[in-house]
Coordinates of C-alpha atoms and ligand atoms in Angstrom, one line a residue:
M1 CA 181.2 -98.7 -125.5
T2 CA 183.3 -96.6 -127.7
D3 CA 186.0 -94.5 -126.3
Q4 CA 184.1 -91.5 -127.4
A5 CA 181.0 -92.6 -125.6
R6 CA 183.1 -93.2 -122.4
L7 CA 184.6 -89.8 -122.7
D8 CA 181.3 -88.1 -123.1
R9 CA 179.9 -89.8 -120.1
R10 CA 182.8 -88.7 -118.0
T11 CA 182.5 -85.1 -119.2
E12 CA 178.8 -85.2 -118.4
R13 CA 179.6 -86.6 -114.9
E14 CA 182.1 -83.9 -114.3
R15 CA 179.8 -81.3 -115.6
L16 CA 177.1 -82.5 -113.2
A17 CA 179.5 -82.6 -110.3
R18 CA 180.7 -79.1 -111.1
K19 CA 177.2 -77.9 -111.3
E20 CA 176.3 -79.5 -108.0
A21 CA 179.4 -77.9 -106.5
E22 CA 178.5 -74.6 -107.9
S23 CA 175.0 -74.6 -106.6
L24 CA 176.3 -75.8 -103.3
L25 CA 178.7 -72.9 -103.3
E26 CA 175.9 -70.6 -104.2
I27 CA 173.8 -71.9 -101.4
K28 CA 176.8 -71.6 -99.0
S29 CA 177.6 -68.0 -100.1
R30 CA 174.0 -67.1 -99.9
E31 CA 173.8 -68.5 -96.4
L32 CA 177.0 -66.7 -95.6
Y33 CA 175.6 -63.5 -97.0
E34 CA 172.5 -63.9 -94.9
V35 CA 174.5 -64.6 -91.8
N36 CA 176.6 -61.5 -92.6
Q37 CA 173.5 -59.5 -93.2
A38 CA 172.1 -60.7 -89.9
L39 CA 175.3 -59.9 -88.1
A40 CA 175.5 -56.5 -89.7
E41 CA 172.0 -55.9 -88.7
K42 CA 172.7 -57.1 -85.2
E43 CA 175.7 -54.9 -85.0
A44 CA 173.7 -51.9 -86.2
N45 CA 171.1 -52.7 -83.6
T46 CA 173.7 -53.0 -80.9
R47 CA 175.3 -49.8 -82.2
S48 CA 172.0 -47.9 -82.1
I49 CA 171.2 -49.3 -78.6
L50 CA 174.7 -48.1 -77.6
E51 CA 174.1 -44.8 -79.2
A52 CA 170.7 -44.4 -77.5
I53 CA 172.0 -45.0 -74.0
S54 CA 172.1 -41.8 -72.0
D55 CA 175.2 -42.6 -70.1
G56 CA 178.5 -42.3 -71.9
I57 CA 180.1 -45.6 -72.7
L58 CA 183.8 -46.1 -73.6
T59 CA 186.0 -49.1 -74.1
Y60 CA 189.7 -49.0 -74.5
T61 CA 192.7 -51.2 -75.2
P62 CA 195.1 -52.4 -72.4
D63 CA 197.4 -49.5 -73.2
G64 CA 194.6 -46.9 -72.7
I65 CA 193.6 -46.1 -76.3
I66 CA 189.9 -45.6 -76.7
Q67 CA 188.3 -48.2 -79.0
T68 CA 184.6 -47.6 -78.7
S69 CA 182.5 -44.6 -77.7
N70 CA 178.8 -43.8 -77.9
R71 CA 177.1 -40.6 -78.6
A72 CA 176.5 -39.7 -75.0
A73 CA 180.3 -40.0 -74.4
R74 CA 181.1 -37.8 -77.3
E75 CA 178.5 -35.2 -76.2
L76 CA 179.9 -35.3 -72.6
F77 CA 183.4 -34.6 -73.9
Q78 CA 182.1 -32.3 -76.6
T79 CA 183.8 -34.0 -79.5
E80 CA 180.7 -34.2 -81.7
G81 CA 182.0 -34.8 -85.2
E82 CA 185.5 -35.7 -84.2
S83 CA 185.9 -39.2 -82.9
L84 CA 187.1 -40.2 -79.5
E85 CA 188.5 -43.5 -80.8
G86 CA 192.2 -43.5 -80.9
C87 CA 192.5 -40.9 -78.1
S88 CA 194.1 -41.7 -74.8
I89 CA 191.5 -42.4 -72.2
S90 CA 193.5 -41.0 -69.3
K91 CA 193.4 -37.5 -71.0
L92 CA 189.6 -37.6 -70.3
F93 CA 190.0 -38.5 -66.6
P94 CA 193.2 -36.9 -65.5
D95 CA 192.8 -37.5 -61.8
A96 CA 191.5 -41.2 -62.0
G97 CA 194.6 -43.3 -61.8
F98 CA 192.6 -46.5 -62.0
I99 CA 191.5 -45.7 -65.6
G100 CA 193.7 -46.3 -68.6
V101 CA 195.5 -49.5 -67.5
S102 CA 194.5 -53.1 -68.2
V103 CA 191.7 -54.4 -66.0
E104 CA 191.5 -57.4 -63.7
P105 CA 188.7 -59.9 -64.4
H106 CA 185.4 -58.9 -62.8
T107 CA 186.5 -55.4 -62.1
N108 CA 183.8 -53.1 -60.7
I109 CA 184.8 -49.7 -59.5
T110 CA 182.5 -46.7 -59.2
Q111 CA 183.9 -43.3 -58.3
V112 CA 183.3 -39.6 -58.7
V113 CA 186.1 -38.1 -60.7
T114 CA 186.8 -35.1 -62.9
G115 CA 186.0 -35.4 -66.6
R116 CA 188.1 -33.1 -68.7
R117 CA 186.8 -31.5 -71.9
S118 CA 189.7 -29.2 -72.5
D119 CA 192.5 -27.5 -70.6
T120 CA 190.0 -25.1 -69.1
D121 CA 186.8 -27.0 -69.1
S122 CA 186.0 -29.9 -66.8
F123 CA 183.0 -31.4 -65.0
P124 CA 182.3 -33.7 -62.1
C125 CA 181.2 -37.2 -63.2
E126 CA 180.5 -40.5 -61.8
V127 CA 182.5 -43.2 -63.5
K128 CA 182.0 -47.0 -63.4
L129 CA 184.8 -49.1 -64.6
S130 CA 184.0 -52.8 -65.2
S131 CA 185.5 -55.5 -67.3
M132 CA 183.8 -57.8 -69.8
A133 CA 185.1 -61.0 -71.2
L134 CA 185.5 -60.8 -75.0
G135 CA 187.0 -63.7 -76.9
G136 CA 188.9 -64.9 -73.9
V137 CA 190.3 -61.5 -72.8
W138 CA 189.0 -59.0 -70.3
V139 CA 188.2 -55.7 -71.9
P140 CA 187.7 -52.5 -69.8
I141 CA 184.4 -50.8 -70.2
I142 CA 183.6 -47.4 -68.8
T143 CA 180.2 -45.9 -68.0
V144 CA 180.3 -42.2 -67.3
R145 CA 177.6 -39.8 -66.1
D146 CA 177.8 -36.0 -65.7
I147 CA 176.8 -35.1 -62.1
T148 CA 177.1 -31.4 -62.4
Q149 CA 173.4 -30.8 -61.7
Q150 CA 173.4 -33.3 -58.8
K151 CA 176.4 -31.4 -57.3
L152 CA 174.6 -28.1 -57.7
A153 CA 171.6 -29.4 -56.0
Q154 CA 173.7 -30.8 -53.2
E155 CA 175.4 -27.5 -52.9
Q156 CA 172.1 -25.7 -52.8
I157 CA 170.9 -28.0 -50.0
R158 CA 174.2 -27.4 -48.1
R159 CA 173.8 -23.7 -48.5
L160 CA 170.3 -23.8 -47.1
A161 CA 171.4 -26.0 -44.2
Y162 CA 174.6 -24.3 -43.3
Y163 CA 174.4 -20.7 -44.4
D164 CA 172.4 -17.7 -43.4
S165 CA 170.3 -16.6 -46.4
L166 CA 170.3 -12.9 -45.5
S167 CA 174.1 -12.4 -45.2
G168 CA 175.5 -15.5 -46.9
L169 CA 177.6 -16.1 -43.8
P170 CA 177.8 -19.5 -42.1
N171 CA 174.9 -20.1 -39.7
R172 CA 174.8 -21.5 -36.2
T173 CA 174.9 -25.1 -37.4
L174 CA 178.1 -24.7 -39.5
F175 CA 179.6 -22.5 -36.8
Q176 CA 179.1 -25.1 -34.2
D177 CA 180.5 -27.8 -36.5
R178 CA 183.6 -25.8 -37.2
S179 CA 184.0 -24.9 -33.5
V180 CA 183.8 -28.4 -32.4
M181 CA 186.5 -29.4 -34.9
A182 CA 188.6 -26.5 -33.8
M183 CA 188.3 -27.4 -30.2
N184 CA 189.3 -31.0 -30.9
S185 CA 192.3 -29.9 -32.8
A186 CA 193.2 -27.3 -30.1
S187 CA 193.1 -30.0 -27.4
R188 CA 195.3 -32.3 -29.4
H189 CA 197.9 -29.7 -30.1
Q190 CA 197.5 -27.9 -26.8
E191 CA 196.6 -24.6 -28.5
L192 CA 194.3 -21.8 -27.5
A193 CA 191.1 -20.9 -29.4
A194 CA 188.7 -18.0 -28.8
L195 CA 185.0 -17.5 -29.4
M196 CA 183.6 -14.0 -29.8
F197 CA 180.0 -13.1 -29.4
L198 CA 179.2 -9.9 -31.2
D199 CA 176.0 -8.0 -30.8
L200 CA 175.2 -4.7 -32.5
D201 CA 174.5 -1.8 -30.1
R202 CA 170.9 -0.4 -30.3
F203 CA 170.0 -2.3 -33.4
K204 CA 166.5 -2.8 -32.3
R205 CA 165.9 0.9 -32.3
I206 CA 167.2 1.3 -35.9
N207 CA 165.0 -1.6 -37.0
D208 CA 161.9 -0.2 -35.4
T209 CA 162.4 3.4 -36.6
L210 CA 163.7 2.7 -40.1
G211 CA 161.8 -0.4 -40.9
H212 CA 162.8 -4.0 -41.4
G213 CA 163.9 -3.5 -45.0
T214 CA 166.5 -1.0 -44.0
G215 CA 167.4 -3.2 -41.1
D216 CA 168.1 -6.0 -43.4
L217 CA 170.2 -3.8 -45.7
L218 CA 172.2 -2.7 -42.7
L219 CA 172.8 -6.2 -41.5
R220 CA 174.1 -7.1 -45.0
Q221 CA 176.5 -4.3 -45.0
I222 CA 177.7 -5.0 -41.5
S223 CA 178.2 -8.7 -42.5
E224 CA 180.3 -7.5 -45.5
R225 CA 182.4 -5.3 -43.3
L226 CA 183.0 -8.0 -40.7
K227 CA 184.0 -10.3 -43.5
S228 CA 186.5 -7.9 -44.8
I229 CA 188.0 -7.2 -41.3
V230 CA 188.3 -10.9 -40.7
R231 CA 189.8 -11.5 -44.1
C232 CA 192.6 -9.1 -43.1
Y233 CA 193.5 -11.5 -40.3
D234 CA 193.6 -14.3 -42.8
S235 CA 196.2 -12.5 -44.9
V236 CA 198.2 -11.7 -41.7
A237 CA 198.3 -15.4 -41.0
A238 CA 198.9 -16.3 -44.6
V239 CA 201.3 -19.0 -43.7
D240 CA 198.5 -20.8 -42.0
N241 CA 196.2 -22.8 -44.1
E242 CA 192.5 -22.4 -44.6
E243 CA 191.8 -25.0 -42.0
Y244 CA 192.9 -22.7 -39.2
G245 CA 191.5 -19.5 -40.6
P246 CA 188.9 -17.5 -38.6
V247 CA 185.2 -18.4 -38.9
L248 CA 182.6 -15.7 -38.9
A249 CA 178.9 -16.6 -38.6
R250 CA 175.5 -14.9 -38.1
L251 CA 173.5 -16.6 -35.4
G252 CA 170.4 -14.6 -36.3
G253 CA 169.1 -11.0 -35.7
D254 CA 172.0 -8.8 -35.0
E255 CA 174.1 -11.5 -33.4
F256 CA 177.3 -12.6 -34.9
T257 CA 180.0 -15.1 -33.7
L258 CA 183.6 -15.4 -34.5
L259 CA 186.0 -18.2 -33.9
F260 CA 189.8 -17.8 -33.8
Q261 CA 192.2 -20.7 -33.7
R262 CA 195.8 -21.0 -32.8
I263 CA 195.9 -17.8 -30.8
R264 CA 199.0 -17.1 -28.8
N265 CA 197.5 -15.4 -25.7
S266 CA 194.6 -13.4 -24.5
N267 CA 196.2 -10.1 -25.7
D268 CA 196.2 -11.5 -29.2
V269 CA 192.4 -11.8 -29.0
A270 CA 191.9 -8.5 -27.2
R271 CA 193.7 -6.9 -30.1
K272 CA 191.5 -8.6 -32.7
G273 CA 188.4 -7.5 -30.8
Q274 CA 189.7 -4.0 -30.8
R275 CA 190.3 -4.0 -34.5
I276 CA 186.7 -5.3 -35.1
L277 CA 185.3 -2.5 -33.0
E278 CA 187.4 0.1 -34.8
G279 CA 186.4 -1.3 -38.2
L280 CA 182.7 -1.2 -37.3
R281 CA 182.8 2.4 -36.1
R282 CA 183.5 3.7 -39.6
P283 CA 180.3 5.3 -40.9
I284 CA 177.9 3.2 -43.0
V285 CA 175.7 4.8 -45.7
I286 CA 172.3 3.3 -46.2
K287 CA 169.8 4.8 -48.6
G288 CA 171.8 8.0 -48.7
R289 CA 171.8 8.2 -44.9
Q290 CA 175.0 8.0 -42.9
M291 CA 175.0 5.9 -39.7
V292 CA 177.5 4.9 -37.1
I293 CA 177.1 1.4 -35.8
T294 CA 178.9 0.1 -32.8
A295 CA 178.9 -3.4 -31.2
S296 CA 179.6 -5.1 -28.0
I297 CA 181.8 -8.1 -28.0
G298 CA 182.1 -10.9 -25.4
I299 CA 185.1 -13.3 -25.5
A300 CA 185.5 -16.8 -24.1
L301 CA 188.7 -18.6 -24.4
F302 CA 189.1 -22.3 -25.0
P303 CA 189.8 -24.3 -22.8
E304 CA 189.8 -22.0 -19.8
D305 CA 186.3 -20.6 -20.2
G306 CA 184.5 -23.6 -21.4
E307 CA 185.4 -27.1 -22.6
D308 CA 182.5 -27.6 -24.9
F309 CA 180.8 -25.5 -27.5
E310 CA 177.6 -24.7 -25.6
M311 CA 179.4 -23.6 -22.6
L312 CA 181.9 -21.5 -24.5
L313 CA 179.1 -19.8 -26.4
R314 CA 177.1 -19.2 -23.3
N315 CA 180.1 -17.6 -21.5
A316 CA 180.9 -15.4 -24.5
D317 CA 177.3 -14.3 -24.5
T318 CA 177.5 -13.5 -20.7
A319 CA 180.7 -11.5 -21.4
M320 CA 178.9 -9.6 -24.2
Y321 CA 176.1 -8.6 -21.8
Q322 CA 178.7 -7.4 -19.4
A323 CA 180.2 -5.3 -22.2
K324 CA 176.8 -3.8 -23.0
K325 CA 176.0 -3.1 -19.3
T326 CA 179.2 -1.3 -18.8
G327 CA 179.0 1.1 -21.7
R328 CA 178.7 -0.7 -25.0
D329 CA 181.2 -0.4 -27.9
Q330 CA 183.8 -2.5 -26.2
A331 CA 185.1 -6.0 -26.0
M332 CA 185.2 -8.0 -22.7
F333 CA 186.6 -11.3 -21.6
Y334 CA 184.5 -13.8 -19.7
S335 CA 187.0 -14.0 -16.9
T336 CA 187.7 -10.8 -15.1
S337 CA 191.4 -11.3 -14.7
M338 CA 191.7 -11.4 -18.5
N339 CA 189.9 -8.1 -18.7
K340 CA 192.4 -6.4 -16.4
E341 CA 195.4 -7.9 -18.2
A342 CA 193.9 -7.0 -21.6
L343 CA 193.4 -3.4 -20.5
R344 CA 196.9 -3.0 -19.1
V345 CA 198.4 -4.5 -22.2
L346 CA 196.3 -2.5 -24.5
G347 CA 197.4 0.6 -22.7
L348 CA 201.0 -0.4 -22.9
E349 CA 200.6 -1.2 -26.6
Q350 CA 199.1 2.1 -27.4
D351 CA 201.9 4.0 -25.6
L352 CA 204.6 1.9 -27.1
H353 CA 203.7 3.2 -30.5
Q354 CA 205.1 6.6 -29.5
A355 CA 207.7 5.6 -27.1
L356 CA 210.5 5.3 -29.6
A357 CA 209.7 8.5 -31.4
Q358 CA 209.4 10.4 -28.1
G359 CA 212.7 9.2 -26.8
E360 CA 211.3 7.4 -23.8
F361 CA 213.8 4.5 -24.0
E362 CA 217.1 4.4 -22.2
V363 CA 220.0 2.0 -22.2
H364 CA 221.4 0.9 -18.9
Y365 CA 224.6 -1.0 -18.4
Q366 CA 225.2 -3.8 -16.0
P367 CA 228.9 -4.4 -15.2
K368 CA 230.6 -7.8 -15.8
I369 CA 233.4 -8.7 -13.4
S370 CA 236.3 -11.0 -13.8
I371 CA 236.3 -13.6 -11.0
K372 CA 240.0 -13.8 -10.8
T373 CA 240.8 -10.1 -10.6
R374 CA 237.4 -8.7 -9.4
R375 CA 237.8 -6.0 -12.0
L376 CA 235.4 -4.6 -14.5
V377 CA 235.7 -6.5 -17.8
G378 CA 232.6 -5.7 -19.7
A379 CA 228.9 -4.8 -19.4
E380 CA 225.5 -5.9 -20.7
A381 CA 223.3 -3.3 -22.3
L382 CA 219.7 -3.5 -20.9
I383 CA 216.8 -1.4 -22.2
R384 CA 214.6 0.6 -19.9
W385 CA 211.4 2.4 -20.7
R386 CA 210.8 5.7 -18.8
H387 CA 207.1 6.0 -19.2
P388 CA 205.8 9.6 -18.7
Q389 CA 203.1 8.4 -16.2
R390 CA 204.1 5.0 -15.0
G391 CA 207.8 5.6 -14.5
L392 CA 210.5 3.0 -15.3
I393 CA 209.0 -0.1 -16.9
S394 CA 211.1 -3.2 -17.1
P395 CA 211.8 -4.9 -20.4
G396 CA 210.2 -8.1 -19.0
E397 CA 206.9 -6.3 -19.1
F398 CA 207.0 -4.4 -22.4
L399 CA 209.2 -6.5 -24.6
P400 CA 206.6 -9.3 -24.9
V401 CA 204.1 -6.7 -26.0
A402 CA 206.5 -5.2 -28.5
E403 CA 207.1 -8.7 -29.8
D404 CA 203.4 -9.3 -30.3
T405 CA 203.0 -6.1 -32.2
G406 CA 206.1 -6.4 -34.3
Q407 CA 207.8 -3.4 -32.7
I408 CA 210.6 -5.4 -31.2
G409 CA 212.7 -5.2 -34.3
P410 CA 213.0 -1.3 -34.5
I411 CA 213.4 -1.2 -30.7
S412 CA 216.2 -3.7 -30.6
D413 CA 217.9 -1.9 -33.6
W414 CA 217.7 1.3 -31.6
V415 CA 219.5 -0.3 -28.7
L416 CA 222.3 -1.5 -31.0
I417 CA 222.8 2.0 -32.5
Q418 CA 222.6 3.6 -29.0
V419 CA 225.3 1.3 -27.6
C420 CA 227.7 1.9 -30.5
Q421 CA 227.2 5.6 -30.3
Q422 CA 227.8 5.5 -26.6
I423 CA 231.1 3.5 -26.9
R424 CA 232.1 6.0 -29.6
Q425 CA 231.6 8.9 -27.2
W426 CA 233.6 7.2 -24.5
L427 CA 236.4 6.6 -26.9
D428 CA 236.2 10.3 -28.1
K429 CA 236.5 11.4 -24.4
G430 CA 239.7 9.4 -24.2
L431 CA 238.2 6.7 -21.9
K432 CA 239.1 3.0 -22.2
P433 CA 235.8 1.3 -22.9
V434 CA 235.1 -2.3 -22.2
Q435 CA 233.2 -4.8 -24.4
I436 CA 229.5 -4.2 -24.3
S437 CA 227.0 -7.0 -25.0
V438 CA 223.6 -6.4 -26.7
N439 CA 220.7 -8.8 -26.5
I440 CA 219.3 -9.9 -29.8
S441 CA 215.7 -10.7 -30.1
N442 CA 214.3 -13.7 -32.0
Q443 CA 212.8 -11.4 -34.7
Q444 CA 216.0 -9.6 -35.2
F445 CA 217.9 -12.8 -35.6
N446 CA 215.3 -14.1 -38.1
S447 CA 214.9 -10.9 -40.1
G448 CA 218.0 -11.8 -42.2
R449 CA 219.3 -8.3 -42.0
L450 CA 221.0 -8.3 -38.6
L451 CA 224.4 -8.7 -40.1
D452 CA 223.9 -5.8 -42.4
T453 CA 222.5 -3.6 -39.5
V454 CA 225.5 -4.4 -37.3
R455 CA 228.0 -3.7 -40.2
Q456 CA 226.3 -0.5 -41.0
V457 CA 226.2 0.7 -37.4
L458 CA 229.8 -0.1 -36.9
A459 CA 230.7 1.7 -40.0
E460 CA 228.7 4.8 -39.1
T461 CA 230.2 5.1 -35.7
G462 CA 233.7 4.1 -36.9
L463 CA 233.8 1.5 -34.1
E464 CA 236.0 -1.6 -34.0
S465 CA 234.0 -4.8 -33.9
R466 CA 235.9 -6.0 -30.8
Y467 CA 233.9 -3.6 -28.6
L468 CA 230.7 -5.3 -29.4
E469 CA 229.3 -8.6 -28.2
L470 CA 225.9 -10.1 -29.1
E471 CA 223.9 -12.2 -26.7
L472 CA 221.7 -14.8 -28.3
T473 CA 219.5 -17.0 -26.2
E474 CA 219.9 -20.7 -26.4
S475 CA 216.4 -21.1 -27.8
I476 CA 216.9 -18.6 -30.6
V477 CA 220.0 -20.5 -31.7
M478 CA 218.3 -23.9 -31.4
E479 CA 215.1 -22.9 -33.2
N480 CA 217.0 -21.9 -36.2
A481 CA 219.7 -24.6 -36.0
Q482 CA 220.8 -24.8 -39.6
Q483 CA 220.7 -21.1 -40.3
A484 CA 222.3 -20.2 -37.0
V485 CA 225.6 -22.0 -37.8
E486 CA 226.0 -20.0 -41.0
T487 CA 224.9 -16.6 -39.5
L488 CA 227.2 -17.0 -36.5
N489 CA 230.1 -17.8 -38.8
Q490 CA 229.5 -14.5 -40.6
F491 CA 229.6 -12.6 -37.3
R492 CA 232.8 -14.3 -36.4
E493 CA 234.3 -13.3 -39.7
I494 CA 233.7 -9.6 -39.0
G495 CA 235.1 -10.0 -35.4
I496 CA 232.0 -9.8 -33.3
S497 CA 232.0 -11.8 -30.1
L498 CA 229.0 -14.0 -29.5
S499 CA 227.6 -15.4 -26.3
I500 CA 224.8 -17.9 -25.7
D501 CA 222.4 -16.4 -23.1
D502 CA 220.3 -18.3 -20.6
F503 CA 222.4 -21.4 -21.2
G504 CA 221.2 -24.6 -19.7
T505 CA 217.5 -23.9 -20.2
G506 CA 217.4 -25.1 -23.7
Y507 CA 218.6 -28.4 -25.2
S508 CA 221.8 -27.6 -27.0
S509 CA 223.6 -30.8 -27.9
M510 CA 227.3 -31.0 -27.4
S511 CA 227.8 -31.9 -31.1
Y512 CA 225.7 -29.0 -32.2
L513 CA 227.5 -26.6 -29.9
K514 CA 230.8 -27.6 -31.4
R515 CA 229.7 -26.4 -34.8
L516 CA 228.7 -22.9 -33.5
S517 CA 231.2 -20.2 -33.6
V518 CA 230.5 -18.7 -30.2
D519 CA 232.9 -17.3 -27.6
K520 CA 231.0 -17.5 -24.4
L521 CA 228.3 -19.4 -22.5
K522 CA 226.2 -17.4 -20.0
I523 CA 224.8 -19.7 -17.3
D524 CA 221.1 -19.0 -16.7
R525 CA 220.2 -17.1 -13.5
S526 CA 218.0 -20.0 -12.3
F527 CA 221.0 -22.2 -11.7
I528 CA 222.9 -19.6 -9.8
R529 CA 220.0 -18.9 -7.5
D530 CA 219.9 -22.4 -6.1
I531 CA 223.6 -23.2 -6.3
A532 CA 224.0 -24.6 -2.7
S533 CA 226.5 -27.4 -2.3
G534 CA 225.4 -30.8 -3.3
S535 CA 222.4 -29.5 -5.2
E536 CA 221.5 -30.5 -8.6
E537 CA 222.2 -26.9 -9.8
E538 CA 225.8 -27.2 -8.6
A539 CA 226.2 -30.4 -10.7
I540 CA 224.7 -28.7 -13.7
I541 CA 227.0 -25.7 -13.4
R542 CA 230.0 -28.0 -13.0
A543 CA 228.9 -29.8 -16.2
I544 CA 228.4 -26.6 -18.2
I545 CA 231.8 -25.3 -17.2
A546 CA 233.5 -28.6 -18.1
L547 CA 231.7 -28.5 -21.4
A548 CA 232.8 -24.9 -22.1
Q549 CA 236.4 -25.7 -21.2
S550 CA 236.5 -28.6 -23.5
L551 CA 235.2 -26.4 -26.3
R552 CA 237.5 -23.5 -25.3
L553 CA 234.6 -21.2 -24.5
R554 CA 234.5 -18.7 -21.7
V555 CA 231.8 -18.9 -19.0
I556 CA 229.9 -16.1 -17.4
A557 CA 227.3 -16.5 -14.6
E558 CA 224.4 -14.0 -14.4
G559 CA 222.3 -13.1 -11.4
V560 CA 225.0 -13.5 -8.8
E561 CA 223.7 -11.9 -5.6
T562 CA 225.8 -13.4 -2.8
E563 CA 229.4 -14.0 -1.8
E564 CA 228.4 -17.6 -1.3
Q565 CA 227.4 -18.0 -4.9
M566 CA 230.5 -16.2 -6.0
R567 CA 232.7 -18.6 -4.0
H568 CA 231.0 -21.6 -5.6
L569 CA 231.5 -20.2 -9.1
Q570 CA 235.1 -19.5 -8.4
Q571 CA 235.6 -23.1 -7.2
E572 CA 234.1 -24.5 -10.3
G573 CA 236.3 -22.3 -12.6
C574 CA 233.8 -19.8 -13.9
D575 CA 235.5 -16.8 -15.7
E576 CA 233.1 -13.9 -15.2
V577 CA 230.1 -12.9 -13.1
Q578 CA 227.3 -10.4 -13.4
G579 CA 224.7 -9.6 -10.7
F580 CA 223.4 -7.4 -7.9
L581 CA 226.3 -8.5 -5.7
F582 CA 228.4 -6.0 -7.7
S583 CA 225.9 -3.8 -9.4
P584 CA 222.5 -3.7 -11.0
A585 CA 222.2 -2.1 -14.5
I586 CA 223.0 1.5 -14.1
E587 CA 222.6 4.6 -16.3
G588 CA 225.2 5.5 -18.9
D589 CA 226.6 8.4 -16.9
A590 CA 227.0 6.2 -13.8
F591 CA 228.8 3.6 -15.9
E592 CA 231.0 6.2 -17.4
S593 CA 232.3 7.0 -13.9
L594 CA 233.1 3.4 -13.4
L595 CA 235.2 3.4 -16.6
K596 CA 237.1 6.4 -15.2
Ligands
C2E601 P1 218.6 -11.3 -19.7 O1 219.3 -11.1 -21.0 O2 218.6 -12.6 -19.1 O3 219.1 -10.1 -18.8 C1 219.4 -10.3 -17.5 C2 218.3 -9.8 -16.6 O4 218.6 -10.2 -15.2 C3 218.2 -8.3 -16.6 O5 216.8 -8.0 -16.4 C4 218.9 -7.9 -15.4 O6 218.6 -6.7 -14.8 C5 218.6 -9.0 -14.4 N1 219.6 -9.2 -13.4 C6 220.9 -8.9 -13.4 N2 221.5 -9.2 -12.3 C7 220.6 -9.8 -11.5 C8 220.6 -10.3 -10.1 O7 221.7 -10.4 -9.5 N3 219.5 -10.8 -9.6 C9 218.3 -10.8 -10.3 N4 217.2 -11.3 -9.8 N5 218.2 -10.3 -11.6 C10 219.4 -9.8 -12.2 P2 216.1 -7.0 -17.2 O8 217.0 -5.8 -17.5 O9 214.7 -6.8 -16.6 O10 215.9 -7.7 -18.6 C11 215.1 -8.8 -18.8 C12 215.2 -9.4 -20.2 O11 214.8 -8.5 -21.2 C13 216.7 -9.7 -20.5 O12 217.0 -10.9 -19.9 C14 216.6 -9.7 -22.0 O13 216.2 -11.0 -22.4 C15 215.6 -8.7 -22.3 N6 216.3 -7.5 -22.8 C16 216.7 -6.5 -22.0 N7 217.2 -5.5 -22.8 C17 217.1 -5.9 -24.1 C18 217.4 -5.3 -25.3 O14 218.0 -4.2 -25.4 N8 217.1 -6.0 -26.5 C19 216.5 -7.2 -26.4 N9 216.2 -7.8 -27.5 N10 216.2 -7.8 -25.2 C20 216.5 -7.1 -24.1
CA602 CA1 221.2 -11.2 -21.8
CA603 CA1 220.1 -14.2 -19.4

């Protein structure tokens, strides 16, 4: 074989091999193409299935960036056109902390959360977060469904079940639920609650003469009015949260019920009842016709008048009948003693409004005596109310009422001014006045303007601060512990003496007392009353005096009525006394004679 022939053969072999390789390659690439085609088709299929699913589907990377979304998801979040891919998933579900972080294998969480479309637009949705294994890693996948309609339907059902359709007010079922909750909470915290049963007076007659249509209109208007009266209470108690707000319900017909929580006492409720009656009495115009509607109210208190809802409601109902029977247009308590008390307090409260303006208050002075010298060293100013019909009323009776109605502030300020003017007069007459102490109420102390008031009164009367002493009860000081230290310091700076009243009844700690700038402790009357030798009271008094001495404070005992008590106090080292043994509180003129 020639060389040429050998070469040709090789070339031919190579050509064949190449051709074979080429056709093999062609087959392979065709196969590959077909596989790709198939894959693309499959993906397109998957994609259209994904797109066709009515629930929103989203997947995201471990750092919370959306990777896949379907049409339903885009529609839900209204980003049609724009893509969700690349956005942060947690932006869509701001209150769902479990979304947007990497998932555990086999995660499966379903929750109702808020879906967020924009800053102002969100919707309730049910979200299911699961994880699927993809190429060895667990990828989070979210299914999301808008449940706005479902919620609306639920709300609708709730409205039908719990609200009265005529007035839109809670119905008996909801009222009972809320009452039971309130009673449980009141028992736990040892608080009072009150249930009012309100029935319109002579409604049946209106209904019969004017027709049911007008009757319904009237009931709607009355409901609105009651709602607005009750809402006023809400704003009064604005510090309280919704949970403790009043509940107003319509039981049916012309019967309404009200629930009040966290009430302080029966007077509190009597006053609320009074306001409701007053509010209802304002004329109502229906179809151009003016009417005056009144109601009768029965009140039952929890827990005194009933320990369960049924009993409370029944007793409030009974009280309401009593209110109707005895004249209508009034509120009555279930228990008769409450009625008497409420009437008395309501009377006092009404008169108290004018008392200040009509000059019915007086200041009396009770002398303070030095134990060592038995001489007059000071006096406590005590307010008296000279009622035009009832005569002299003690502060123990009217001050709590004034406190409830917020009148204690102006009244206490008046005493302060009165005392300073009195001392000024004594000075002007050339007398040598003693230091006079004035009682400070809780509200005055908390008002934040006591210091200013005192400064102003002193300036106006041109009085030196050493003539004035303020008595603060131990409880006032303890309740406002942090603020008290600061406020007392400020009084000290302007030279006002301070004494802690009713000492021993609160829980002042030694370390706290040390930080307070006070001058004097006044031992509470209850300890003096039972001071007999060897008694517990004697031991307490001894301890208080020792405490005062270690803090360099003076000690005064109040309510000293006998020489026996006086002797004990002298033995223990008490500095001053005050009490009937020497003198009760006397009028300004009488005290002036003592000064002379
Ligand atoms: P308080 O500050 O503890 O005043 C002492 C009370 O004990 C006075 O009653 C006084 O008359 C009475 N008392 C004095 N000596 C004796 C005694 O030997 N035996 C007995 N059994 N009682 C005695 P009052 O005047 O009825 O005052 C009652 C409370 O009213 C006072 O208690 C004080 O907390 C408050 N108060 C009186 N006047 C004012 C005032 O102008 N402003 C303020 N915010 N509260 C006042
Ligand atoms: Ca006092
Ligand atoms: Ca006292």
